[in-house]
Amino acid sequence: MANLVVITTTAVPDHVRGALTRWMIEPKAGCYVGTLSARVREELWEVVSASLGEGSAVCIHPSDSEQRFLVRTAGPQRREVVDYEGIQLVQMNPQELADPDAEATRTEL
């Protein structure tokens, strides 16, 4: 059975974007949406996560969890997905919070 899958990307190589658009539509730059089987989703995610270069990606797809979806990430992220008693929560990346230069850079922008 096919399910709705959303993948977002940032600063990925062109061939990764090409791989995603073979299976999904891109309604906004870097945001891909498609109805994929679990097998296609897993194989596509393997290609994306292995080919990011300096970029990053997030995949959201249905799951049998309490939330009914799963969030997966690859590459450097400002936010980190953490499991709290079976529920996925998002927190700011602890390494970024510990870096005083990161805060100065954000406030200057």
GROMACS .gro file of C-alpha atoms in nm:
model
  109
    1MET     CA    1   0.000   0.000   0.000
    2ALA     CA    2   0.131   0.346  -0.088
    3ASN     CA    3   0.137   0.631   0.162
    4LEU     CA    4   0.195   1.004   0.152
    5VAL     CA    5   0.562   1.094   0.203
    6VAL     CA    6   0.716   1.441   0.244
    7ILE     CA    7   1.089   1.503   0.201
    8THR     CA    8   1.249   1.845   0.241
    9THR     CA    9   1.604   1.924   0.138
   10THR     CA   10   1.853   2.206   0.183
   11ALA     CA   11   2.165   2.263  -0.027
   12VAL     CA   12   2.171   1.917  -0.188
   13PRO     CA   13   2.343   1.830  -0.517
   14ASP     CA   14   2.136   1.846  -0.837
   15HIS     CA   15   2.138   1.468  -0.884
   16VAL     CA   16   1.960   1.426  -0.548
   17ARG     CA   17   1.688   1.667  -0.661
   18GLY     CA   18   1.662   1.472  -0.987
   19ALA     CA   19   1.621   1.141  -0.802
   20LEU     CA   20   1.344   1.288  -0.588
   21THR     CA   21   1.153   1.439  -0.881
   22ARG     CA   22   1.139   1.101  -1.055
   23TRP     CA   23   0.905   0.980  -0.780
   24MET     CA   24   0.761   1.295  -0.622
   25ILE     CA   25   0.638   1.642  -0.712
   26GLU     CA   26   0.816   1.957  -0.593
   27PRO     CA   27   0.543   2.211  -0.505
   28LYS     CA   28   0.803   2.444  -0.352
   29ALA     CA   29   1.180   2.447  -0.390
   30GLY     CA   30   1.329   2.174  -0.171
   31CYS     CA   31   0.992   2.028  -0.067
   32TYR     CA   32   0.893   1.696  -0.229
   33VAL     CA   33   0.558   1.523  -0.187
   34GLY     CA   34   0.450   1.186  -0.319
   35THR     CA   35   0.253   0.871  -0.258
   36LEU     CA   36   0.514   0.597  -0.231
   37SER     CA   37   0.525   0.235  -0.125
   38ALA     CA   38   0.742   0.158   0.178
   39ARG     CA   39   0.998  -0.013  -0.046
   40VAL     CA   40   1.034   0.285  -0.281
   41ARG     CA   41   1.043   0.527   0.015
   42GLU     CA   42   1.323   0.331   0.185
   43GLU     CA   43   1.532   0.300  -0.131
   44LEU     CA   44   1.483   0.667  -0.216
   45TRP     CA   45   1.575   0.774   0.138
   46GLU     CA   46   1.893   0.563   0.121
   47VAL     CA   47   1.994   0.742  -0.200
   48VAL     CA   48   1.913   1.086  -0.058
   49SER     CA   49   2.083   1.037   0.280
   50ALA     CA   50   2.396   0.888   0.119
   51SER     CA   51   2.432   1.169  -0.138
   52LEU     CA   52   2.374   1.489   0.059
   53GLY     CA   53   2.721   1.640   0.032
   54GLU     CA   54   2.702   1.951   0.254
   55GLY     CA   55   2.323   1.950   0.247
   56SER     CA   56   2.055   1.809   0.474
   57ALA     CA   57   1.719   1.636   0.441
   58VAL     CA   58   1.411   1.549   0.644
   59CYS     CA   59   1.166   1.270   0.562
   60ILE     CA   60   0.819   1.244   0.717
   61HIS     CA   61   0.610   0.936   0.650
   62PRO     CA   62   0.327   0.733   0.806
   63SER     CA   63   0.413   0.493   1.087
   64ASP     CA   64   0.240   0.266   1.336
   65SER     CA   65   0.361   0.488   1.622
   66GLU     CA   66   0.139   0.684   1.860
   67GLN     CA   67   0.179   0.995   1.644
   68ARG     CA   68   0.100   0.798   1.327
   69PHE     CA   69   0.406   0.940   1.151
   70LEU     CA   70   0.786   0.920   1.173
   71VAL     CA   71   1.044   1.195   1.121
   72ARG     CA   72   1.387   1.100   0.987
   73THR     CA   73   1.678   1.335   0.930
   74ALA     CA   74   2.012   1.322   0.748
   75GLY     CA   75   2.294   1.574   0.740
   76PRO     CA   76   2.350   1.869   0.973
   77GLN     CA   77   2.028   2.003   1.128
   78ARG     CA   78   1.948   2.305   1.345
   79ARG     CA   79   1.684   2.093   1.514
   80GLU     CA   80   1.721   1.742   1.650
   81VAL     CA   81   1.447   1.480   1.668
   82VAL     CA   82   1.447   1.304   2.004
   83ASP     CA   83   1.238   1.011   2.124
   84TYR     CA   84   1.055   1.075   2.450
   85GLU     CA   85   0.872   0.762   2.566
   86GLY     CA   86   0.777   0.668   2.210
   87ILE     CA   87   0.684   1.021   2.099
   88GLN     CA   88   0.913   1.214   1.867
   89LEU     CA   89   0.985   1.568   1.981
   90VAL     CA   90   1.199   1.837   1.822
   91GLN     CA   91   1.461   2.035   2.012
   92MET     CA   92   1.722   2.283   1.904
   93ASN     CA   93   2.053   2.112   1.833
   94PRO     CA   94   2.242   2.105   2.167
   95GLN     CA   95   2.578   2.161   1.993
   96GLU     CA   96   2.450   2.477   1.831
   97LEU     CA   97   2.313   2.604   2.162
   98ALA     CA   98   2.649   2.541   2.329
   99ASP     CA   99   2.837   2.737   2.058
  100PRO     CA  100   2.839   3.108   2.154
  101ASP     CA  101   2.940   3.205   1.799
  102ALA     CA  102   2.626   3.043   1.660
  103GLU     CA  103   2.403   3.268   1.872
  104ALA     CA  104   2.601   3.579   1.770
  105THR     CA  105   2.567   3.487   1.404
  106ARG     CA  106   2.188   3.438   1.432
  107THR     CA  107   2.134   3.771   1.608
  108GLU     CA  108   2.345   3.956   1.352
  109LEU     CA  109   2.128   3.827   1.066
   0.00000   0.00000   0.00000
